Amino acid sequence: MDSYVLFGHPVAHSRSPWIHAQFAAQFGYEQSYESVDVVPEHFEETLWNFAEAGGRGANVTLPLKEQAAMLCDELTPAAARAGAANTLIRLPGQRWRGDNTDGAGLLVDFERLGIAVTERRLVIIGAGGATRGILGPLLELAPRQIVIVNRTPERALQLVLESGAIGVVQAWSLDDLASVGHADVLIHATSAYRADGLPPLPDELVDAETVAYDLGYGASAEAFLAQVRRAGARLAVDGLGMLVEQAAESFLRWRGVRPQTAAVRENLRRLLADG
Ligand code: NAP
């Protein structure tokens, strides 16, 4: 039986095992996909042991994505650009290729929702691993501007410098959110599970033209989405679609086939609603 895992800390909450079980069933594949809680100090050894035991592929989540990229023997352009890997593909020997499917997953979901990026002004709140993964793919769609706003502005600045698109991409401090101006597309990419940790969104940021997307999903996205709905956003959506699509992109890289996602997304939505 082919063996896959999700590495992260914590991972108990993750829906990835459920999603990948649905995907495997579509093709009649027998596979195992388990969550493995591992702290950064033990990640290298755990990954090596998994490869030795015949592991075929892995997903990687918080806080291990950047470390995963460093541990891989090769990186795809998406992972190299992000400096972070969320998908590990087994190579001959105990070797791994690192990829990053967060950006591809987000863009597939944007397409489903009709969210346009080209020539638009994007504001991303958060400058962590997720923003690293989505920045390059968003830039490829030629937005007018991407403003990255972060509690620690140095991390946003680092992303600007690494983006190779200084000027198009700008860094701001969360303390200056009131001056950021209007967002055509507003992306919430912090891990503050309640938007209580974020300052109130200024009036100028969101209006009836704004589309807002929270990379979090379910209960963790509720506070942010409630704020943008109150501010009159045209569309306010959580990241459940991205979650399923980035998983489908991982599956494609491991298996060479892309699963259907619509029913999986709808069933997962029902599952979350039922608690
Ligand atoms: P991360 O690397 O740990 O980065 C966390 C980010 O949140 C940083 O920008 C951090 O700011 C900020 N932050 C944390 N607490 C905050 C607070 N109280 N106030 C303001 N800012 C705060 O996490 P990540 O991997 O980027 O993930 C971010 C979110 O995206 C998570 O909710 C994750 O679940 C979600 N995500 C979803 C998908 C999907 O498929 N839907 C995929 C990837 C990630 P500092 O730099 O100042 O610490």
mmCIF file of C-alpha atoms and ligand atoms in Angstrom:
data_model
loop_
_atom_site.group_PDB
_atom_site.id
_atom_site.type_symbol
_atom_site.label_atom_id
_atom_site.label_comp_id
_atom_site.label_asym_id
_atom_site.label_seq_id
_atom_site.Cartn_x
_atom_site.Cartn_y
_atom_site.Cartn_z
ATOM 1 C CA MET A 1 0.000 0.000 0.000
ATOM 2 C CA ASP A 2 1.394 3.434 -0.929
ATOM 3 C CA SER A 3 2.119 5.534 2.103
ATOM 4 C CA TYR A 4 1.712 9.320 2.401
ATOM 5 C CA VAL A 5 1.799 11.619 5.417
ATOM 6 C CA LEU A 6 1.203 15.164 6.558
ATOM 7 C CA PHE A 7 4.004 16.584 8.717
ATOM 8 C CA GLY A 8 3.294 19.577 10.936
ATOM 9 C CA HIS A 9 3.004 20.808 14.494
ATOM 10 C CA PRO A 10 0.184 20.719 15.437
ATOM 11 C CA VAL A 11 -1.649 18.539 12.891
ATOM 12 C CA ALA A 12 -4.464 16.902 14.847
ATOM 13 C CA HIS A 13 -6.977 19.442 13.451
ATOM 14 C CA SER A 14 -6.034 18.798 9.815
ATOM 15 C CA ARG A 15 -8.625 17.722 7.252
ATOM 16 C CA SER A 16 -5.944 16.583 4.778
ATOM 17 C CA PRO A 17 -6.235 12.839 5.634
ATOM 18 C CA TRP A 18 -9.990 13.018 4.961
ATOM 19 C CA ILE A 19 -9.490 14.932 1.685
ATOM 20 C CA HIS A 20 -6.829 12.527 0.395
ATOM 21 C CA ALA A 21 -8.974 9.508 1.301
ATOM 22 C CA GLN A 22 -11.747 10.983 -0.899
ATOM 23 C CA PHE A 23 -9.301 11.557 -3.758
ATOM 24 C CA ALA A 24 -7.813 8.042 -3.549
ATOM 25 C CA ALA A 25 -11.318 6.514 -3.558
ATOM 26 C CA GLN A 26 -12.082 8.270 -6.864
ATOM 27 C CA PHE A 27 -9.383 6.152 -8.533
ATOM 28 C CA GLY A 28 -9.692 3.025 -6.393
ATOM 29 C CA TYR A 29 -6.191 3.500 -4.987
ATOM 30 C CA GLU A 30 -5.326 1.780 -1.731
ATOM 31 C CA GLN A 31 -3.149 4.173 0.219
ATOM 32 C CA SER A 32 -2.493 5.326 3.729
ATOM 33 C CA TYR A 33 -2.298 9.045 4.558
ATOM 34 C CA GLU A 34 -1.629 9.907 8.173
ATOM 35 C CA SER A 35 -0.959 13.072 10.154
ATOM 36 C CA VAL A 36 2.415 13.064 11.891
ATOM 37 C CA ASP A 37 2.977 15.653 14.605
ATOM 38 C CA VAL A 38 6.676 16.507 14.600
ATOM 39 C CA VAL A 39 8.576 19.413 16.102
ATOM 40 C CA PRO A 40 11.207 21.148 13.949
ATOM 41 C CA GLU A 41 14.121 19.601 15.903
ATOM 42 C CA HIS A 42 12.997 16.084 14.907
ATOM 43 C CA PHE A 43 11.747 16.778 11.402
ATOM 44 C CA GLU A 44 14.905 15.828 9.457
ATOM 45 C CA GLU A 45 15.228 12.465 11.197
ATOM 46 C CA THR A 46 11.483 11.745 10.875
ATOM 47 C CA LEU A 47 11.529 12.547 7.159
ATOM 48 C CA TRP A 48 14.549 10.280 6.650
ATOM 49 C CA ASN A 49 12.863 7.421 8.516
ATOM 50 C CA PHE A 50 9.701 7.874 6.454
ATOM 51 C CA ALA A 51 11.722 7.645 3.218
ATOM 52 C CA GLU A 52 13.522 4.539 4.475
ATOM 53 C CA ALA A 53 10.193 2.934 5.322
ATOM 54 C CA GLY A 54 9.147 3.432 1.675
ATOM 55 C CA GLY A 55 7.056 6.609 2.023
ATOM 56 C CA ARG A 56 5.904 7.894 -1.378
ATOM 57 C CA GLY A 57 5.063 11.499 -0.607
ATOM 58 C CA ALA A 58 4.352 14.038 2.092
ATOM 59 C CA ASN A 59 2.516 17.241 2.707
ATOM 60 C CA VAL A 60 4.074 19.753 5.064
ATOM 61 C CA THR A 61 2.303 22.413 7.081
ATOM 62 C CA LEU A 62 3.081 24.894 9.856
ATOM 63 C CA PRO A 63 5.793 25.430 11.025
ATOM 64 C CA LEU A 64 7.892 23.160 8.789
ATOM 65 C CA LYS A 65 7.463 24.416 5.210
ATOM 66 C CA GLU A 66 10.663 26.448 5.043
ATOM 67 C CA GLN A 67 12.688 23.724 6.753
ATOM 68 C CA ALA A 68 11.198 21.195 4.320
ATOM 69 C CA ALA A 69 12.484 23.214 1.367
ATOM 70 C CA MET A 70 15.970 23.186 2.881
ATOM 71 C CA LEU A 71 15.880 19.416 3.437
ATOM 72 C CA CYS A 72 14.879 18.583 -0.148
ATOM 73 C CA ASP A 73 17.419 17.407 -2.719
ATOM 74 C CA GLU A 74 15.699 19.388 -5.463
ATOM 75 C CA LEU A 75 13.032 22.055 -5.625
ATOM 76 C CA THR A 76 10.504 22.951 -8.297
ATOM 77 C CA PRO A 77 10.536 26.610 -9.418
ATOM 78 C CA ALA A 78 7.426 27.245 -7.256
ATOM 79 C CA ALA A 79 9.107 25.930 -4.099
ATOM 80 C CA ALA A 80 12.432 27.616 -4.880
ATOM 81 C CA ARG A 81 10.698 30.947 -5.404
ATOM 82 C CA ALA A 82 8.683 30.569 -2.209
ATOM 83 C CA GLY A 83 11.593 29.222 -0.169
ATOM 84 C CA ALA A 84 8.966 26.882 1.287
ATOM 85 C CA ALA A 85 7.655 23.428 0.346
ATOM 86 C CA ASN A 86 4.239 21.981 1.193
ATOM 87 C CA THR A 87 4.516 18.904 -1.052
ATOM 88 C CA LEU A 88 7.376 16.401 -1.030
ATOM 89 C CA ILE A 89 7.688 13.943 -3.889
ATOM 90 C CA ARG A 90 9.824 10.864 -3.369
ATOM 91 C CA LEU A 91 12.755 10.431 -5.765
ATOM 92 C CA PRO A 92 14.895 7.283 -6.187
ATOM 93 C CA GLY A 93 16.997 6.645 -3.085
ATOM 94 C CA GLN A 94 16.133 8.501 0.103
ATOM 95 C CA ARG A 95 15.745 11.730 -1.874
ATOM 96 C CA TRP A 96 12.945 14.268 -2.086
ATOM 97 C CA ARG A 97 11.744 16.887 -4.540
ATOM 98 C CA GLY A 98 10.005 19.820 -2.867
ATOM 99 C CA ASP A 99 7.107 21.632 -4.491
ATOM 100 C CA ASN A 100 4.690 24.301 -3.347
ATOM 101 C CA THR A 101 1.052 23.919 -4.378
ATOM 102 C CA ASP A 102 -0.449 26.704 -2.217
ATOM 103 C CA GLY A 103 -0.296 29.267 -5.031
ATOM 104 C CA ALA A 104 -1.682 26.899 -7.651
ATOM 105 C CA GLY A 105 -4.481 25.916 -5.254
ATOM 106 C CA LEU A 106 -5.412 29.525 -4.565
ATOM 107 C CA LEU A 107 -5.468 30.428 -8.250
ATOM 108 C CA VAL A 108 -7.706 27.476 -9.151
ATOM 109 C CA ASP A 109 -10.121 28.612 -6.431
ATOM 110 C CA PHE A 110 -9.935 32.245 -7.610
ATOM 111 C CA GLU A 111 -10.858 31.046 -11.088
ATOM 112 C CA ARG A 112 -13.832 29.089 -9.734
ATOM 113 C CA LEU A 113 -15.013 32.184 -7.852
ATOM 114 C CA GLY A 114 -14.345 34.581 -10.735
ATOM 115 C CA ILE A 115 -11.804 36.609 -8.718
ATOM 116 C CA ALA A 116 -9.624 38.602 -11.122
ATOM 117 C CA VAL A 117 -6.038 39.584 -10.252
ATOM 118 C CA THR A 118 -4.695 41.155 -13.452
ATOM 119 C CA GLU A 119 -4.484 44.962 -13.155
ATOM 120 C CA ARG A 120 -6.038 44.803 -9.677
ATOM 121 C CA ARG A 121 -4.651 46.198 -6.426
ATOM 122 C CA LEU A 122 -4.161 43.367 -3.928
ATOM 123 C CA VAL A 123 -3.647 43.765 -0.190
ATOM 124 C CA ILE A 124 -2.361 40.701 1.682
ATOM 125 C CA ILE A 125 -2.424 40.805 5.493
ATOM 126 C CA GLY A 126 0.264 38.403 6.729
ATOM 127 C CA ALA A 127 3.771 37.603 5.543
ATOM 128 C CA GLY A 128 4.285 34.010 6.680
ATOM 129 C CA GLY A 129 4.727 30.754 4.805
ATOM 130 C CA ALA A 130 1.355 30.963 3.067
ATOM 131 C CA THR A 131 2.066 34.419 1.645
ATOM 132 C CA ARG A 132 5.463 33.109 0.498
ATOM 133 C CA GLY A 133 3.683 30.367 -1.438
ATOM 134 C CA ILE A 134 1.054 32.517 -3.138
ATOM 135 C CA LEU A 135 3.091 35.640 -3.950
ATOM 136 C CA GLY A 136 4.925 34.311 -7.026
ATOM 137 C CA PRO A 137 1.837 32.780 -8.691
ATOM 138 C CA LEU A 138 -0.166 35.979 -8.009
ATOM 139 C CA LEU A 139 2.596 38.106 -9.571
ATOM 140 C CA GLU A 140 2.463 35.968 -12.710
ATOM 141 C CA LEU A 141 -1.084 37.257 -13.256
ATOM 142 C CA ALA A 142 0.267 40.832 -13.514
ATOM 143 C CA PRO A 143 -1.577 42.659 -10.727
ATOM 144 C CA ARG A 144 -1.238 46.456 -10.644
ATOM 145 C CA GLN A 145 0.102 46.279 -7.096
ATOM 146 C CA ILE A 146 0.464 43.872 -4.180
ATOM 147 C CA VAL A 147 0.708 45.455 -0.729
ATOM 148 C CA ILE A 148 1.886 43.059 1.997
ATOM 149 C CA VAL A 149 0.884 44.227 5.463
ATOM 150 C CA ASN A 150 2.429 42.470 8.444
ATOM 151 C CA ARG A 151 2.668 42.781 12.214
ATOM 152 C CA THR A 152 6.449 42.357 11.814
ATOM 153 C CA PRO A 153 7.089 44.643 8.835
ATOM 154 C CA GLU A 154 10.624 43.277 8.291
ATOM 155 C CA ARG A 155 9.143 39.950 7.166
ATOM 156 C CA ALA A 156 6.975 41.734 4.604
ATOM 157 C CA LEU A 157 10.002 43.700 3.406
ATOM 158 C CA GLN A 158 11.968 40.476 3.018
ATOM 159 C CA LEU A 159 9.240 39.115 0.750
ATOM 160 C CA VAL A 160 9.329 42.300 -1.329
ATOM 161 C CA LEU A 161 13.091 41.981 -1.777
ATOM 162 C CA GLU A 162 12.834 38.298 -2.699
ATOM 163 C CA SER A 163 9.933 38.869 -5.100
ATOM 164 C CA GLY A 164 12.070 40.555 -7.741
ATOM 165 C CA ALA A 165 9.188 42.982 -8.247
ATOM 166 C CA ILE A 166 10.073 45.924 -6.017
ATOM 167 C CA GLY A 167 7.582 48.689 -6.671
ATOM 168 C CA VAL A 168 4.782 46.348 -7.753
ATOM 169 C CA VAL A 169 5.108 44.632 -4.359
ATOM 170 C CA GLN A 170 5.217 46.888 -1.292
ATOM 171 C CA ALA A 171 5.648 46.212 2.424
ATOM 172 C CA TRP A 172 3.627 47.919 5.157
ATOM 173 C CA SER A 173 3.364 47.565 8.896
ATOM 174 C CA LEU A 174 0.051 46.399 10.343
ATOM 175 C CA ASP A 175 0.221 49.510 12.546
ATOM 176 C CA ASP A 176 -0.211 51.589 9.362
ATOM 177 C CA LEU A 177 -3.169 49.611 7.999
ATOM 178 C CA ALA A 178 -5.301 52.769 8.081
ATOM 179 C CA SER A 179 -3.086 54.319 5.385
ATOM 180 C CA VAL A 180 -2.887 51.371 3.005
ATOM 181 C CA GLY A 181 -5.814 52.527 0.874
ATOM 182 C CA HIS A 182 -8.295 50.587 -1.199
ATOM 183 C CA ALA A 183 -8.045 46.839 -1.911
ATOM 184 C CA ASP A 184 -9.639 45.369 -5.013
ATOM 185 C CA VAL A 185 -8.708 41.976 -3.593
ATOM 186 C CA LEU A 186 -8.069 41.641 0.152
ATOM 187 C CA ILE A 187 -6.392 38.410 1.315
ATOM 188 C CA HIS A 188 -6.184 37.514 5.000
ATOM 189 C CA ALA A 189 -3.123 35.300 5.522
ATOM 190 C CA THR A 190 -2.330 35.483 9.226
ATOM 191 C CA SER A 191 -2.577 32.645 11.691
ATOM 192 C CA ALA A 192 -4.342 34.834 14.259
ATOM 193 C CA TYR A 193 -7.314 32.487 14.521
ATOM 194 C CA ARG A 194 -9.607 35.280 15.501
ATOM 195 C CA ALA A 195 -9.468 38.607 13.747
ATOM 196 C CA ASP A 196 -9.608 40.038 17.295
ATOM 197 C CA GLY A 197 -5.841 40.025 17.036
ATOM 198 C CA LEU A 198 -6.054 42.329 14.025
ATOM 199 C CA PRO A 199 -6.870 46.014 14.213
ATOM 200 C CA PRO A 200 -10.297 47.029 12.868
ATOM 201 C CA LEU A 201 -10.274 47.311 9.095
ATOM 202 C CA PRO A 202 -10.254 50.975 7.994
ATOM 203 C CA ASP A 203 -13.119 52.271 5.831
ATOM 204 C CA GLU A 204 -10.830 53.004 2.859
ATOM 205 C CA LEU A 205 -9.667 49.372 2.634
ATOM 206 C CA VAL A 206 -12.967 47.663 1.824
ATOM 207 C CA ASP A 207 -15.887 48.857 -0.278
ATOM 208 C CA ALA A 208 -18.558 47.377 -2.535
ATOM 209 C CA GLU A 209 -15.915 46.615 -5.188
ATOM 210 C CA THR A 210 -13.704 44.625 -2.821
ATOM 211 C CA VAL A 211 -13.388 40.875 -2.952
ATOM 212 C CA ALA A 212 -12.088 39.394 0.327
ATOM 213 C CA TYR A 213 -10.562 35.946 0.755
ATOM 214 C CA ASP A 214 -9.414 34.393 4.043
ATOM 215 C CA LEU A 215 -6.839 31.623 3.642
ATOM 216 C CA GLY A 216 -8.200 30.167 6.872
ATOM 217 C CA TYR A 217 -11.473 28.256 6.721
ATOM 218 C CA GLY A 218 -14.478 27.407 8.819
ATOM 219 C CA ALA A 219 -14.554 28.912 12.292
ATOM 220 C CA SER A 220 -11.047 30.395 12.006
ATOM 221 C CA ALA A 221 -12.169 32.625 9.129
ATOM 222 C CA GLU A 222 -15.459 33.789 10.638
ATOM 223 C CA ALA A 223 -14.280 36.935 12.457
ATOM 224 C CA PHE A 224 -12.380 38.348 9.476
ATOM 225 C CA LEU A 225 -15.151 37.543 7.008
ATOM 226 C CA ALA A 226 -17.745 39.113 9.307
ATOM 227 C CA GLN A 227 -15.687 42.324 9.383
ATOM 228 C CA VAL A 228 -15.398 42.575 5.606
ATOM 229 C CA ARG A 229 -19.076 41.742 5.105
ATOM 230 C CA ARG A 230 -20.012 44.539 7.514
ATOM 231 C CA ALA A 231 -17.772 46.861 5.487
ATOM 232 C CA GLY A 232 -19.805 45.978 2.378
ATOM 233 C CA ALA A 233 -17.387 43.714 0.468
ATOM 234 C CA ARG A 234 -18.767 42.366 -2.805
ATOM 235 C CA LEU A 235 -17.607 38.846 -1.963
ATOM 236 C CA ALA A 236 -16.212 37.323 1.241
ATOM 237 C CA VAL A 237 -14.973 33.740 1.033
ATOM 238 C CA ASP A 238 -12.928 31.412 3.222
ATOM 239 C CA GLY A 239 -9.996 29.257 2.102
ATOM 240 C CA LEU A 240 -11.713 25.878 2.105
ATOM 241 C CA GLY A 241 -11.645 25.836 -1.703
ATOM 242 C CA MET A 242 -7.912 26.560 -1.683
ATOM 243 C CA LEU A 243 -7.359 23.796 0.866
ATOM 244 C CA VAL A 244 -9.004 21.229 -1.387
ATOM 245 C CA GLU A 245 -7.336 22.527 -4.568
ATOM 246 C CA GLN A 246 -3.810 22.609 -3.132
ATOM 247 C CA ALA A 247 -4.402 19.028 -1.984
ATOM 248 C CA ALA A 248 -5.556 18.078 -5.498
ATOM 249 C CA GLU A 249 -2.366 19.641 -6.891
ATOM 250 C CA SER A 250 -0.287 17.537 -4.452
ATOM 251 C CA PHE A 251 -2.186 14.407 -5.500
ATOM 252 C CA LEU A 252 -1.509 15.264 -9.158
ATOM 253 C CA ARG A 253 2.218 15.565 -8.500
ATOM 254 C CA TRP A 254 2.324 12.217 -6.678
ATOM 255 C CA ARG A 255 -0.005 10.215 -8.904
ATOM 256 C CA GLY A 256 -0.052 11.977 -12.276
ATOM 257 C CA VAL A 257 -3.850 12.378 -12.170
ATOM 258 C CA ARG A 258 -5.926 15.267 -10.809
ATOM 259 C CA PRO A 259 -8.973 14.305 -8.725
ATOM 260 C CA GLN A 260 -12.396 15.941 -9.021
ATOM 261 C CA THR A 261 -12.758 18.552 -6.299
ATOM 262 C CA ALA A 262 -16.318 19.968 -6.340
ATOM 263 C CA ALA A 263 -18.034 17.181 -4.372
ATOM 264 C CA VAL A 264 -15.089 16.908 -1.947
ATOM 265 C CA ARG A 265 -15.328 20.649 -1.231
ATOM 266 C CA GLU A 266 -19.077 20.500 -0.671
ATOM 267 C CA ASN A 267 -18.877 17.430 1.558
ATOM 268 C CA LEU A 268 -16.067 18.977 3.594
ATOM 269 C CA ARG A 269 -18.143 22.122 4.042
ATOM 270 C CA ARG A 270 -20.991 19.979 5.406
ATOM 271 C CA LEU A 271 -18.585 18.087 7.659
ATOM 272 C CA LEU A 272 -17.280 21.347 9.155
ATOM 273 C CA ALA A 273 -20.811 22.670 9.651
ATOM 274 C CA ASP A 274 -21.717 19.504 11.565
ATOM 275 C CA GLY A 275 -18.682 20.104 13.813
HETATM 276 P P1 NAP B 1 2.902 31.461 9.472
HETATM 277 O O1 NAP B 1 4.003 31.162 8.525
HETATM 278 O O2 NAP B 1 3.032 31.026 10.873
HETATM 279 O O3 NAP B 1 2.689 33.053 9.468
HETATM 280 C C1 NAP B 1 1.793 33.596 10.368
HETATM 281 C C2 NAP B 1 1.432 35.009 9.945
HETATM 282 O O4 NAP B 1 0.383 35.473 10.824
HETATM 283 C C3 NAP B 1 2.572 36.001 10.089
HETATM 284 O O5 NAP B 1 2.428 36.990 9.118
HETATM 285 C C4 NAP B 1 2.323 36.565 11.488
HETATM 286 O O6 NAP B 1 2.870 37.834 11.686
HETATM 287 C C5 NAP B 1 0.820 36.651 11.481
HETATM 288 N N1 NAP B 1 0.226 36.682 12.817
HETATM 289 C C6 NAP B 1 0.152 35.674 13.717
HETATM 290 N N2 NAP B 1 -0.523 36.087 14.817
HETATM 291 C C7 NAP B 1 -0.874 37.372 14.607
HETATM 292 C C8 NAP B 1 -1.597 38.339 15.366
HETATM 293 N N3 NAP B 1 -2.094 38.041 16.552
HETATM 294 N N4 NAP B 1 -1.787 39.564 14.841
HETATM 295 C C9 NAP B 1 -1.300 39.858 13.620
HETATM 296 N N5 NAP B 1 -0.616 38.991 12.838
HETATM 297 C C10 NAP B 1 -0.398 37.755 13.329
HETATM 298 O O7 NAP B 1 1.494 30.891 8.931
HETATM 299 P P2 NAP B 1 1.095 30.602 7.411
HETATM 300 O O8 NAP B 1 1.587 29.264 6.991
HETATM 301 O O9 NAP B 1 1.469 31.768 6.588
HETATM 302 O O10 NAP B 1 -0.493 30.471 7.516
HETATM 303 C C11 NAP B 1 -1.309 31.610 7.602
HETATM 304 C C12 NAP B 1 -2.773 31.194 7.509
HETATM 305 O O11 NAP B 1 -3.028 30.650 6.225
HETATM 306 C C13 NAP B 1 -3.190 30.111 8.501
HETATM 307 O O12 NAP B 1 -4.504 30.405 8.959
HETATM 308 C C14 NAP B 1 -3.192 28.852 7.676
HETATM 309 O O13 NAP B 1 -4.082 27.878 8.196
HETATM 310 C C15 NAP B 1 -3.685 29.405 6.369
HETATM 311 N N6 NAP B 1 -3.352 28.562 5.202
HETATM 312 C C16 NAP B 1 -4.373 28.067 4.502
HETATM 313 C C17 NAP B 1 -4.102 27.290 3.390
HETATM 314 C C18 NAP B 1 -5.248 26.734 2.598
HETATM 315 O O14 NAP B 1 -5.019 25.848 1.791
HETATM 316 N N7 NAP B 1 -6.457 27.242 2.772
HETATM 317 C C19 NAP B 1 -2.792 27.012 2.998
HETATM 318 C C20 NAP B 1 -1.760 27.562 3.757
HETATM 319 C C21 NAP B 1 -2.061 28.342 4.874
HETATM 320 P P3 NAP B 1 4.395 38.019 12.206
HETATM 321 O O15 NAP B 1 5.270 37.840 10.997
HETATM 322 O O16 NAP B 1 4.411 39.376 12.760
HETATM 323 O O17 NAP B 1 4.612 36.935 13.235
#
